[in-house]
Tab-separated table of C-alpha atoms in Angstrom:
chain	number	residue	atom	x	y	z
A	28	UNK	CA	-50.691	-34.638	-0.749
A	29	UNK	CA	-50.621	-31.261	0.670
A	30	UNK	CA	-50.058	-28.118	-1.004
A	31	UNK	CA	-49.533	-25.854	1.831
A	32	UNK	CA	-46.614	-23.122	2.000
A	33	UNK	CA	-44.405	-22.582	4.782
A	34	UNK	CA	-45.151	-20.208	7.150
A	35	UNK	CA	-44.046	-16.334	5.739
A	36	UNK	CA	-41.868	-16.202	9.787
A	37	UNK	CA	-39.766	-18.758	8.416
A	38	UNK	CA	-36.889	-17.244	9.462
A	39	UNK	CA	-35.748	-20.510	11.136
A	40	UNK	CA	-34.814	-23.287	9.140
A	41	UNK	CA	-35.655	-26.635	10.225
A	42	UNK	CA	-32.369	-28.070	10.788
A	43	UNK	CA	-31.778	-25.234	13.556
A	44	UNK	CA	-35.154	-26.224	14.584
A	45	UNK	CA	-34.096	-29.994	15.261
A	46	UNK	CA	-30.841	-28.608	16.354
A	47	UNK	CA	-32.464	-26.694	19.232
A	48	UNK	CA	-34.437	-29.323	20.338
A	49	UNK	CA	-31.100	-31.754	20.598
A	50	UNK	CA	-29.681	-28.635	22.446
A	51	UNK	CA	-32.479	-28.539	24.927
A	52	UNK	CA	-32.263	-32.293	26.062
A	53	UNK	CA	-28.704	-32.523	26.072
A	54	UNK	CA	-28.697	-31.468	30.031
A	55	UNK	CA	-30.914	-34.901	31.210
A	56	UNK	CA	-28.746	-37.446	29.295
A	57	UNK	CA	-26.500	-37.193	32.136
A	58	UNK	CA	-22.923	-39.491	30.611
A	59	UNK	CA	-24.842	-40.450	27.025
A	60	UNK	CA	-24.401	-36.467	26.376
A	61	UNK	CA	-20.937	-37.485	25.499
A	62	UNK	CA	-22.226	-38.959	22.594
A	63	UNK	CA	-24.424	-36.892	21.795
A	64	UNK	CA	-22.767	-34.553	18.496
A	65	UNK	CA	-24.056	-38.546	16.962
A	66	UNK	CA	-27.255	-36.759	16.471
A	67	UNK	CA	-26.303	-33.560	15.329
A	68	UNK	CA	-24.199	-34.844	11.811
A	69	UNK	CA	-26.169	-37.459	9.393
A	70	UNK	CA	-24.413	-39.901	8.900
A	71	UNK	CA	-24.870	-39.880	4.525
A	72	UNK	CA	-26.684	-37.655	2.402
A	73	UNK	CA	-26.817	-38.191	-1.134
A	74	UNK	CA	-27.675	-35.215	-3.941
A	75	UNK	CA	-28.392	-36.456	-7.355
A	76	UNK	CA	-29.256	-34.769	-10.396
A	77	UNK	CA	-32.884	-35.927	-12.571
A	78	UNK	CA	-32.657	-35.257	-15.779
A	79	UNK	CA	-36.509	-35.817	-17.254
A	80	UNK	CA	-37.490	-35.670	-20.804
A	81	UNK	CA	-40.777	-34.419	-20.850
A	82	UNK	CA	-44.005	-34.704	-22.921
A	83	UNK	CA	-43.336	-31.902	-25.063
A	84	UNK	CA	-39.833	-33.379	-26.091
A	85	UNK	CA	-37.326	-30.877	-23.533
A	86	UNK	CA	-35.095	-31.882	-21.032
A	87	UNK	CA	-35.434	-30.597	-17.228
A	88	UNK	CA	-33.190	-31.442	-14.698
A	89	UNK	CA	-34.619	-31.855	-10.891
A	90	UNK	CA	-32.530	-31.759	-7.907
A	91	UNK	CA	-33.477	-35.114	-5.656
A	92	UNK	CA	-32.162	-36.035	-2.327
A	93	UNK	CA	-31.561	-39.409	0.474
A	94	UNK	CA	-30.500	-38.403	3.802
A	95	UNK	CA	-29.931	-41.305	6.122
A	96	UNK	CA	-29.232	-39.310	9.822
A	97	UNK	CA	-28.170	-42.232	12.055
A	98	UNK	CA	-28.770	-46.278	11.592
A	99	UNK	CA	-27.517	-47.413	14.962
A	100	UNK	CA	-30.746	-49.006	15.598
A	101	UNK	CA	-31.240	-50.478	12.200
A	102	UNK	CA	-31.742	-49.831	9.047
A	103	UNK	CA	-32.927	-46.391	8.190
A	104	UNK	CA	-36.418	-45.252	7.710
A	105	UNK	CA	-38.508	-42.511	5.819
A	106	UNK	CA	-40.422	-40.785	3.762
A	107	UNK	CA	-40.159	-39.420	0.117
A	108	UNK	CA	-41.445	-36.281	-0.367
A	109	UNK	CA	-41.992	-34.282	-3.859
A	110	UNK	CA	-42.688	-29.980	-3.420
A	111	UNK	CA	-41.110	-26.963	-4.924
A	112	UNK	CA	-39.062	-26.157	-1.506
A	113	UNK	CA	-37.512	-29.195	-0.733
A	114	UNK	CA	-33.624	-29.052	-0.074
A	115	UNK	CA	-30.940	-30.400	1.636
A	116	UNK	CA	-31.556	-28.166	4.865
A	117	UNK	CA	-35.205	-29.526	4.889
A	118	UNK	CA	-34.405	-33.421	4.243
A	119	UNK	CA	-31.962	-33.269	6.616
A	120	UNK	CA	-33.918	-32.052	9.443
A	121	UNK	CA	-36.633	-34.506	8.548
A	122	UNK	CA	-34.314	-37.083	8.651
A	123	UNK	CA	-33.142	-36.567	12.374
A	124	UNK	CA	-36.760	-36.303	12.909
A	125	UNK	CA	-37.280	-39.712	11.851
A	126	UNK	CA	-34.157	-41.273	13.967
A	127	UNK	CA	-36.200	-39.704	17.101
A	128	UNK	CA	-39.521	-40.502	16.221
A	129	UNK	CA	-38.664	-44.513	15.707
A	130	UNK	CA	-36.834	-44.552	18.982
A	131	UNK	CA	-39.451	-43.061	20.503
A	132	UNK	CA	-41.968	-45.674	19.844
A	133	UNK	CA	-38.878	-48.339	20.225
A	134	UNK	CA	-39.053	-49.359	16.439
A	135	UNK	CA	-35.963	-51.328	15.080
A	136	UNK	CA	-35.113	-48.756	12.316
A	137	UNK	CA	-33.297	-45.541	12.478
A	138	UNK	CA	-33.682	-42.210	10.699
A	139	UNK	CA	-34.121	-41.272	6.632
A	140	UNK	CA	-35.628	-39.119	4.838
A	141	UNK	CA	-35.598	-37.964	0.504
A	142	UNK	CA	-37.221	-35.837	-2.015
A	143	UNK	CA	-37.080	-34.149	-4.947
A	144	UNK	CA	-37.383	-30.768	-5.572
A	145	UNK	CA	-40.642	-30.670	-7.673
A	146	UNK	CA	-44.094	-29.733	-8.109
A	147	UNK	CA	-45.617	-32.383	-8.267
A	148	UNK	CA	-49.190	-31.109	-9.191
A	149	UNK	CA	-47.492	-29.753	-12.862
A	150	UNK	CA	-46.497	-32.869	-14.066
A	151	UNK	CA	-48.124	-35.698	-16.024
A	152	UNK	CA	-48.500	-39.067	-14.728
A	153	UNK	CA	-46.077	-40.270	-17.525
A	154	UNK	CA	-43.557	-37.258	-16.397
A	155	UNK	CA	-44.127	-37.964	-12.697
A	156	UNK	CA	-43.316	-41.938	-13.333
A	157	UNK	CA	-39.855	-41.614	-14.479
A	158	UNK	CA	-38.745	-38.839	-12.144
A	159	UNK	CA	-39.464	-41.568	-9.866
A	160	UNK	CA	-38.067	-44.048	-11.793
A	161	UNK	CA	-34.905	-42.183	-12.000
A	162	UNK	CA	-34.828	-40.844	-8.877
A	163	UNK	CA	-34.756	-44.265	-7.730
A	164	UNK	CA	-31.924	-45.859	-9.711
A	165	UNK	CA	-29.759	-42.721	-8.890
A	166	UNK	CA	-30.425	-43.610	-4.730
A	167	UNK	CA	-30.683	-46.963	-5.723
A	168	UNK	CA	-26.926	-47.337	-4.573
A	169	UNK	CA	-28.029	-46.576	-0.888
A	170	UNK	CA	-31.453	-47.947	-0.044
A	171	UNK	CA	-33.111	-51.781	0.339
A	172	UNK	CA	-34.945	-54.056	2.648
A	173	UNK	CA	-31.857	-53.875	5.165
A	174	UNK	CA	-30.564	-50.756	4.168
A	175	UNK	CA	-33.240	-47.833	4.064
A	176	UNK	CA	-36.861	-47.997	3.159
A	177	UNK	CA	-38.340	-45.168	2.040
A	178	UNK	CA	-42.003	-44.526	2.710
A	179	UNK	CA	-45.062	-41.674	1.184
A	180	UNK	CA	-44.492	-38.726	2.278
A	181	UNK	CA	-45.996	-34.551	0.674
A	182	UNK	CA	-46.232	-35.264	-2.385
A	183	UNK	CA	-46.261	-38.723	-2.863
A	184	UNK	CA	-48.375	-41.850	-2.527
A	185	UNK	CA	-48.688	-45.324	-3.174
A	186	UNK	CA	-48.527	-45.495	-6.986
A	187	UNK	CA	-45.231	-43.630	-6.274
A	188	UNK	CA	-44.243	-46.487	-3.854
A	189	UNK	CA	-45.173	-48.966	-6.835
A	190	UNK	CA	-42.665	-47.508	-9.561
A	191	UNK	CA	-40.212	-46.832	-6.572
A	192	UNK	CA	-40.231	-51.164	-5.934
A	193	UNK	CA	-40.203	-52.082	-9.152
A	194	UNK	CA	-37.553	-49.788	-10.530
A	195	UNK	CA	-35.468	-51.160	-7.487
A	196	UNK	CA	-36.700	-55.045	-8.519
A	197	UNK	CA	-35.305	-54.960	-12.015
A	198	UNK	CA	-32.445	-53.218	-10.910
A	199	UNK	CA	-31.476	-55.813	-8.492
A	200	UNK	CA	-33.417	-58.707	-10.838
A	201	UNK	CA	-36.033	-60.077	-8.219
A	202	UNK	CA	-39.310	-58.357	-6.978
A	203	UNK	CA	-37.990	-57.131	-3.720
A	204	UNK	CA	-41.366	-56.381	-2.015
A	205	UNK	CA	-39.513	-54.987	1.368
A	206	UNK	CA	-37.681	-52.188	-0.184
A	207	UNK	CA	-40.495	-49.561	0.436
A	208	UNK	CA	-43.391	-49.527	2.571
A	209	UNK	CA	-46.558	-47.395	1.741
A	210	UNK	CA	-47.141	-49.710	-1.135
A	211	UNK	CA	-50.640	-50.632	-3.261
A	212	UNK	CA	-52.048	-53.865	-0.720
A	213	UNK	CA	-52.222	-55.983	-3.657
A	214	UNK	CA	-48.246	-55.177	-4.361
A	215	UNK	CA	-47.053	-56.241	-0.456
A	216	UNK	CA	-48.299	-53.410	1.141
A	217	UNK	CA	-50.315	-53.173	4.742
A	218	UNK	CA	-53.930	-52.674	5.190
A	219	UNK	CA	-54.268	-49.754	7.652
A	220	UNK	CA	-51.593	-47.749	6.210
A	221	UNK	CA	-53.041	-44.834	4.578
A	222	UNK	CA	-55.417	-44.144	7.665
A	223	UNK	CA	-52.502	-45.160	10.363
A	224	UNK	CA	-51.242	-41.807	10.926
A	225	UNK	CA	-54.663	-40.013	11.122
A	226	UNK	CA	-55.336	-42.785	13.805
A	227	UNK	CA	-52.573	-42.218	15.813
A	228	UNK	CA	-52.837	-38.452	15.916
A	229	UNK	CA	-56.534	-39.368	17.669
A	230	UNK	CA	-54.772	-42.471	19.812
A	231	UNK	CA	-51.972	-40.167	21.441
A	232	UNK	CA	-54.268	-36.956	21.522
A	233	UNK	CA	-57.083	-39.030	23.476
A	234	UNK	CA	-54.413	-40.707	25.624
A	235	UNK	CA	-53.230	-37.413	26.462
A	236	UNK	CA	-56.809	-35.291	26.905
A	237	UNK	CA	-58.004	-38.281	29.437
A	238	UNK	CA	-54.729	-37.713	31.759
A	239	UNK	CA	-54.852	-33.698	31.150
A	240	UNK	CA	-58.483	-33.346	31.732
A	241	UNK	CA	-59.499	-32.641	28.716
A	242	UNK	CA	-62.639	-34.472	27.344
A	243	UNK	CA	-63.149	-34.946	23.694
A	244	UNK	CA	-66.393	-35.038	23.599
A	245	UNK	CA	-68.084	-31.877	22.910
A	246	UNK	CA	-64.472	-30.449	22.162
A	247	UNK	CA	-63.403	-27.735	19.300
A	248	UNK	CA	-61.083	-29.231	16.741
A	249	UNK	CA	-59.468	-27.285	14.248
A	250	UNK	CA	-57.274	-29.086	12.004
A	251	UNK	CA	-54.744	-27.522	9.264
A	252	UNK	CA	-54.134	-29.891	6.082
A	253	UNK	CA	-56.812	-32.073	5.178
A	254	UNK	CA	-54.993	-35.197	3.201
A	255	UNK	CA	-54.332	-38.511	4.625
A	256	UNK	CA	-53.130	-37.127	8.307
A	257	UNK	CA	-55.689	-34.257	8.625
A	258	UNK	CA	-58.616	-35.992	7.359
A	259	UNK	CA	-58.483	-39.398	9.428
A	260	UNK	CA	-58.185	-37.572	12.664
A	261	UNK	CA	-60.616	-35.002	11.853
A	262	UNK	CA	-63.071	-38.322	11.550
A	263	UNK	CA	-61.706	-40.069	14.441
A	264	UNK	CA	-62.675	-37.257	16.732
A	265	UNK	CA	-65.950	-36.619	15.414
A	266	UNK	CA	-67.279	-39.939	15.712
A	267	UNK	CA	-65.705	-39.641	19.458
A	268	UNK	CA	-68.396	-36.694	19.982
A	269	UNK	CA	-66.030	-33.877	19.350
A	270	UNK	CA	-66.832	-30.752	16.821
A	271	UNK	CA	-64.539	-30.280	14.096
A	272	UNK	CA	-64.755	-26.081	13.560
A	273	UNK	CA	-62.175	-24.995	11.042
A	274	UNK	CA	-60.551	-26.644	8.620
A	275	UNK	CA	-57.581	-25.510	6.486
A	276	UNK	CA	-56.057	-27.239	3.354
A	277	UNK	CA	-54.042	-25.251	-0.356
A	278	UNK	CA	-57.385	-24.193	-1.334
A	279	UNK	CA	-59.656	-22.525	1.461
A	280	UNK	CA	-59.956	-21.929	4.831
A	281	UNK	CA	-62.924	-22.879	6.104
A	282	UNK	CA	-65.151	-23.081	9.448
A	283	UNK	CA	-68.709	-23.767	10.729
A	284	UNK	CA	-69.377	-22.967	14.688
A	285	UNK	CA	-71.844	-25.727	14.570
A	286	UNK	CA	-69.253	-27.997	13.471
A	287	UNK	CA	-68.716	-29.626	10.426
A	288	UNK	CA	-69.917	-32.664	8.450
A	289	UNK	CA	-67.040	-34.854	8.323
A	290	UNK	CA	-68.798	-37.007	5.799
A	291	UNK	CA	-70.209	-34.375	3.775
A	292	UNK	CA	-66.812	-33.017	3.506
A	293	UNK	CA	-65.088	-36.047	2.376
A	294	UNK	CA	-67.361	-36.451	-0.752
A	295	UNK	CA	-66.574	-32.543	-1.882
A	296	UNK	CA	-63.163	-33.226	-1.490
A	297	UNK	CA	-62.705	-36.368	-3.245
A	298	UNK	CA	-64.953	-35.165	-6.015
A	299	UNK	CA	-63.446	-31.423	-6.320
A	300	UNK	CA	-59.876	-32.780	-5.155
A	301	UNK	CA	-60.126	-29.569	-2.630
A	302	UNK	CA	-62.149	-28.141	0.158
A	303	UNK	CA	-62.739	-25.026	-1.499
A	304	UNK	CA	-66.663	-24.269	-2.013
A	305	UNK	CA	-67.678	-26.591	0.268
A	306	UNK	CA	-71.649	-25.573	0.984
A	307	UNK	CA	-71.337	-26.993	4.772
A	308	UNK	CA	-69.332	-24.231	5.807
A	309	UNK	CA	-68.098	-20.192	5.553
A	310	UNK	CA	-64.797	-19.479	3.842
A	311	UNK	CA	-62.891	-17.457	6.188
A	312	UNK	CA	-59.574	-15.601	6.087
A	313	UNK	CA	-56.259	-17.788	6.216
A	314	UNK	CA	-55.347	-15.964	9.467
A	315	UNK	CA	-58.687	-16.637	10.921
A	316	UNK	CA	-57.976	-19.789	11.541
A	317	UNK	CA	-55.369	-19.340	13.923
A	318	UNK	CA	-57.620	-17.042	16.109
A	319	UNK	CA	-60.862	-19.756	15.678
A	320	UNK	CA	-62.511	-20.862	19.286
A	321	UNK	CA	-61.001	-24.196	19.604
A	322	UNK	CA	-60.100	-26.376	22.045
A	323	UNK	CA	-58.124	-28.746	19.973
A	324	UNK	CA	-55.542	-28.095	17.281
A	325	UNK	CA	-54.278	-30.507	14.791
A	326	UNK	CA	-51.736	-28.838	12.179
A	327	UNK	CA	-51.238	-31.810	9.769
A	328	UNK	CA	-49.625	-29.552	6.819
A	329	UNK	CA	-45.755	-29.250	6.491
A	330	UNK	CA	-43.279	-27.737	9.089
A	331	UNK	CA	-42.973	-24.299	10.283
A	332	UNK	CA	-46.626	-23.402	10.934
A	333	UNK	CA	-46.941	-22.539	14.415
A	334	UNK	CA	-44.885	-19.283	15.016
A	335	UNK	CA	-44.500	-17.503	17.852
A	336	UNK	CA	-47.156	-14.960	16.532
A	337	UNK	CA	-49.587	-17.406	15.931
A	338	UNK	CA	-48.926	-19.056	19.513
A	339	UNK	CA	-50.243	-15.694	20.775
A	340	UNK	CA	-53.170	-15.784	19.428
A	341	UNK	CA	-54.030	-19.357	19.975
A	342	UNK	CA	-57.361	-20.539	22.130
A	343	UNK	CA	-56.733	-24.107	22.458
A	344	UNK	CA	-56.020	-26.318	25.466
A	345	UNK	CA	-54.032	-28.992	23.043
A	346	UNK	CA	-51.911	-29.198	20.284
A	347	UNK	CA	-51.764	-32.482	18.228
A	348	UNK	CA	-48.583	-32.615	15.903
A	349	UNK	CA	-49.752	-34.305	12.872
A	350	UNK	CA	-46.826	-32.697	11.080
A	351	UNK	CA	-43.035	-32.639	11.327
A	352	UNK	CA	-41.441	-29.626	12.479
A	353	UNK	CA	-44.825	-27.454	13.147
A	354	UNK	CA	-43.958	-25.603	15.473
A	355	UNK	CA	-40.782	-23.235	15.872
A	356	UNK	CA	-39.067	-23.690	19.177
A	357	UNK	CA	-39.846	-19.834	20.228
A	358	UNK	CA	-43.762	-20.737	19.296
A	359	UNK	CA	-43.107	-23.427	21.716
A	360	UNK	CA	-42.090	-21.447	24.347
A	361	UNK	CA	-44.409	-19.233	24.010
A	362	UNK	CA	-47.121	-22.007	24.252
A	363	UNK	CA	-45.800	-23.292	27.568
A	364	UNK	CA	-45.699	-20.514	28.810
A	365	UNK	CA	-49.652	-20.278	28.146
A	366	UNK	CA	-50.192	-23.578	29.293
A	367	UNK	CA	-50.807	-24.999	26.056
A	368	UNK	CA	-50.136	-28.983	25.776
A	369	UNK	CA	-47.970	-29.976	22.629
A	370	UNK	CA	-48.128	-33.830	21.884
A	371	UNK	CA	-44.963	-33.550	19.606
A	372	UNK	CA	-44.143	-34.753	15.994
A	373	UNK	CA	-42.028	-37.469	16.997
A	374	UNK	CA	-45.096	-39.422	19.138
A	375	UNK	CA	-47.846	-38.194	17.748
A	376	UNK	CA	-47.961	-38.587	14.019
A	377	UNK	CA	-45.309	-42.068	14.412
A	378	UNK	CA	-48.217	-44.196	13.456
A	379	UNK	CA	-47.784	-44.391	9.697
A	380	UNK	CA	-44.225	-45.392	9.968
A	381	UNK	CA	-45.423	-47.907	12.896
A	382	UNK	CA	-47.296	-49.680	10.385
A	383	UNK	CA	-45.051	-49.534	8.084
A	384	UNK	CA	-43.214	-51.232	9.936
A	385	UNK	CA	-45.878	-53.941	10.099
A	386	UNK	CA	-45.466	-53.657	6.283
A	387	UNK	CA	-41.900	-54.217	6.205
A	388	UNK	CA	-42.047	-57.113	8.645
A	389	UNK	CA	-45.188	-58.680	6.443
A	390	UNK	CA	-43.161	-58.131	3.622
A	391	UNK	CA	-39.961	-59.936	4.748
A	392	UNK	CA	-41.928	-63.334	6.080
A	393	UNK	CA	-44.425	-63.383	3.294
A	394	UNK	CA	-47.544	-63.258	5.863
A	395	UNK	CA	-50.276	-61.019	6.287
A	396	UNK	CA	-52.131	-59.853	9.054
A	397	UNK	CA	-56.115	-58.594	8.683
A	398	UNK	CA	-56.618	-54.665	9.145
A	399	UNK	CA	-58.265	-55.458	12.667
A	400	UNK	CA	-54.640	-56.950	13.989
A	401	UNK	CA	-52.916	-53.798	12.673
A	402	UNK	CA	-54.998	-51.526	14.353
A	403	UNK	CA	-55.199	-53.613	17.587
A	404	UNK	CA	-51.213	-53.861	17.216
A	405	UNK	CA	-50.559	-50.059	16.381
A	406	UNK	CA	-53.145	-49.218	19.137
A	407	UNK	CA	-51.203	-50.510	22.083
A	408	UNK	CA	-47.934	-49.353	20.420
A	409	UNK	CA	-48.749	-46.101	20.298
A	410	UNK	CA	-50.614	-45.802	23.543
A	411	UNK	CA	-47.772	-47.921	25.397
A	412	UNK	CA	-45.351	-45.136	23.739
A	413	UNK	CA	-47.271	-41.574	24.927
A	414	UNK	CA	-47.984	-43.207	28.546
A	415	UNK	CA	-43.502	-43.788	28.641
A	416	UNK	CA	-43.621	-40.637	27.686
A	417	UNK	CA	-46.386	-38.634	29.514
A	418	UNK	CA	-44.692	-40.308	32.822
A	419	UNK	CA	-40.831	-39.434	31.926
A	420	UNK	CA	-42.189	-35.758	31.210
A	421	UNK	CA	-44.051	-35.991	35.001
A	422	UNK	CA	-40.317	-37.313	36.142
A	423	UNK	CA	-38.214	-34.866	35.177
A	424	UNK	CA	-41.061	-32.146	35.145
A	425	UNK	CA	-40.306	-31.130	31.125
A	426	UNK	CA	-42.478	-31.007	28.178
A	427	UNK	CA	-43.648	-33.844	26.364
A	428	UNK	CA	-41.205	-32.828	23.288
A	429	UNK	CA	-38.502	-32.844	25.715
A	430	UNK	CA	-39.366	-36.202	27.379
A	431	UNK	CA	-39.880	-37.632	23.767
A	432	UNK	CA	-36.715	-36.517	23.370
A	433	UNK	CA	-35.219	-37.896	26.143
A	434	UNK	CA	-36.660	-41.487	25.805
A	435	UNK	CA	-35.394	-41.509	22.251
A	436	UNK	CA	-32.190	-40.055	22.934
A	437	UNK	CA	-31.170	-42.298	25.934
A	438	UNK	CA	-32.345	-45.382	23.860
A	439	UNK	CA	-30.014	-44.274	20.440
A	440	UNK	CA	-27.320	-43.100	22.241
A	441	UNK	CA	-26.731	-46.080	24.396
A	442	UNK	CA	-27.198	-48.180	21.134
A	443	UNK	CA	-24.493	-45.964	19.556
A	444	UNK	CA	-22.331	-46.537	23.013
A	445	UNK	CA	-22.528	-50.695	22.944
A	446	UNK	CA	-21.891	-50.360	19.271
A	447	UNK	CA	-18.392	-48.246	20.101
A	448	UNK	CA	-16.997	-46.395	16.999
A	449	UNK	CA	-15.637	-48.603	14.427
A	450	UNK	CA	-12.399	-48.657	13.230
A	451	UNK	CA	-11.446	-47.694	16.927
């Protein structure tokens, strides 16, 4: 549940973003590119209107959202996400981010994404449970097991999930289990999924330092956004004999040469909900961070983070997108030019909704696998994926955003091909 802002350069929104990067593979989809303005129009988006009574007795109306961008593949996928500047601009971007990142690792679902314009943080648990609730019931008309599952996302988590299924159950009078992934265990959801995205940030970043030459042992990390993402990779390279250096989350920036105590760290936070005042390490200006010695960089915040001016000033050998939409495509640029490595978005950080996939299949045959299988599964997914895609960006000598792109591109666009366009 991060509580970052945007970057103050956001002068690009993220639709153009994921515009410009559908732009920039267009010219190695060779005849698919006929079909490629698919990608560039969702194909639904729904805006409903919350109205929430709240504790003290006056009405509030939110502004809540359900993109799904294209469900050749299946049925669409993605997360729910509550913060003050969600909009339709955003959702939809995320959205198209979601159709590439599940054809990139070859999962049966396409692309979805929601949210509600909130703050999350303000509300009361009672408040926050029937914004969901009614949230819910008002995309209620567009989601399900076969339809569109949504997921966690900023802002949300698994109690969310909870009120999310069971609004939709008595809706539709049966507990329909399948209709959201993310979920408490004990209520149909996967073991492994709050850690899964973390853990594929570290698979595809140490698939990807081995073949570049960089070793993680001994390396700098930085990471920005210590939640869920953030915090599991920061772990997962640590115990792999890297230093973790800089840390930022809403509340501090923070960073300790030396490295610093993963373990120590986790305690403060989940006892002060924050890293702020951590003892293990000096608070240091916001901008800091960006210029920190590092050899590793893992923003795991929100989108927009990485602008050109901060790929300037960069020091790292990697970048590890534990984010959607972190980096601006001039900021990309830029760190290509400086011969910078970008694992992107769409392969890196696809390991949460690769397990929830394994919770959505679970789900729909009633059988559960043990946390070891998950891992072992997601493992070999994941790595599998970044190899396709480390080779296809050696092939046609591009980045490895482009290459994602292409591998997820040719495989939706030929879907959308055999499917033909229906009525003709």
């Amino acid at each position: 549940m991060e509580k970052l802002s945007y970057a103050s350069e956001n002068s690009t929104s993220a639709w153009s973003t994921y515009l410009q990067q559908i732009d920039r593979v267009a010219p190695y989809l060779g005849e698919l590119a006929r079909w490629i303005d698919t990608l560039r129009h969702p194909k639904r988006a729904l805006i409903v209107d919350i109205p929430l009574q709240m504790d003290d007795g006056s009405i509030r109306h939110f502004e809540g959202y359900r993109v799904q961008h294209n469900l050749s593949r299946g049925p669409g996928k993605g997360g729910v996400r509550y913060h003050p500047n969600v909009d339709l601009n955003e959702v939809m971007a995320l959205s198209a981010w979601m159709t590439i990142k599940c054809a990139a690792v070859n999962l049966p679902y396409g692309g979805a994404k929601g949210g509600i314009r909130c703050d999350p943080f303000a509300l009361s648990e009672g408040e926050l449970e029937r914004l969901t609730r009614r949230y819910t019931s008002e995309i209620g008309i567009i989601i399900g097991p076969q339809k569109d599952i949504p997921a966690p996302d900023v802002g949300t988590n698994s109690k969310v999930m909870a009120w999310m299924m069971d609004t939709y159950s008595m809706n539709n009078g049966t507990t329909v289990t399948g209709v959201v992934t993310g979920k408490p265990v004990h209520l149909g959801g996967s073991l492994g999924r709050e850690k899964a995205t973390g853990r594929g940030v570290f698979i595809t970043g140490r698939e990807v330092a081995r073949r570049a030459g960089i070793p993680v042992e001994g390396a700098r990390v930085a990471v920005q956004g210590f939640g869920n993402v953030g915090s599991e990779a920061a772990r997962l390279f640590a115990e792999a004999g890297a230093s973790v250096v800089a840390i930022q989350d809403h509340s501090a920036t923070i960073a300790n040469a030396d490295g610093i105590d993963m373990a120590a760290l986790s305690r403060w936070q989940l006892e002060h909900k924050q890293i702020l005042g951590f003892p293990g390490a000096q608070k240091i200006d916001e901008e800091a961070f960006w210029r920190t010695e590092m050899d590793i960089l893992i923003p795991a915040a929100l989108e927009g983070q990485i602008t050109r001016a901060r790929a300037e000033k960069l020091s790292c050998k990697l970048v590890l997108e534990g984010a959607n939409g972190p980096t601006y495509p001039e900021a990309d640029d830029m760190l290509a030019e400086r011969g910078i490595i970008v694992v992107p978005d769409v392969i890196c950080n696809a390991g949460g909704v690769t397990v929830s996939y394994f919770e959505w299949v679970q789900d729909m045959a009633s059988f559960f696998w043990s946390e070891e299988e998950i891992n072992a599964r997601m493992d070999k997914i994941m790595t599998d994926a970044m190899v396709h895609v480390w080779n296809k960006a050696n092939e046609k000598s591009c980045s490895l955003r482009t290459a994602a792109y292409i591998v997820a591109c040719e495989r939706i666009l030929m879907a959308r091909k055999e499917r033909g366009i229906y009525p003709g």
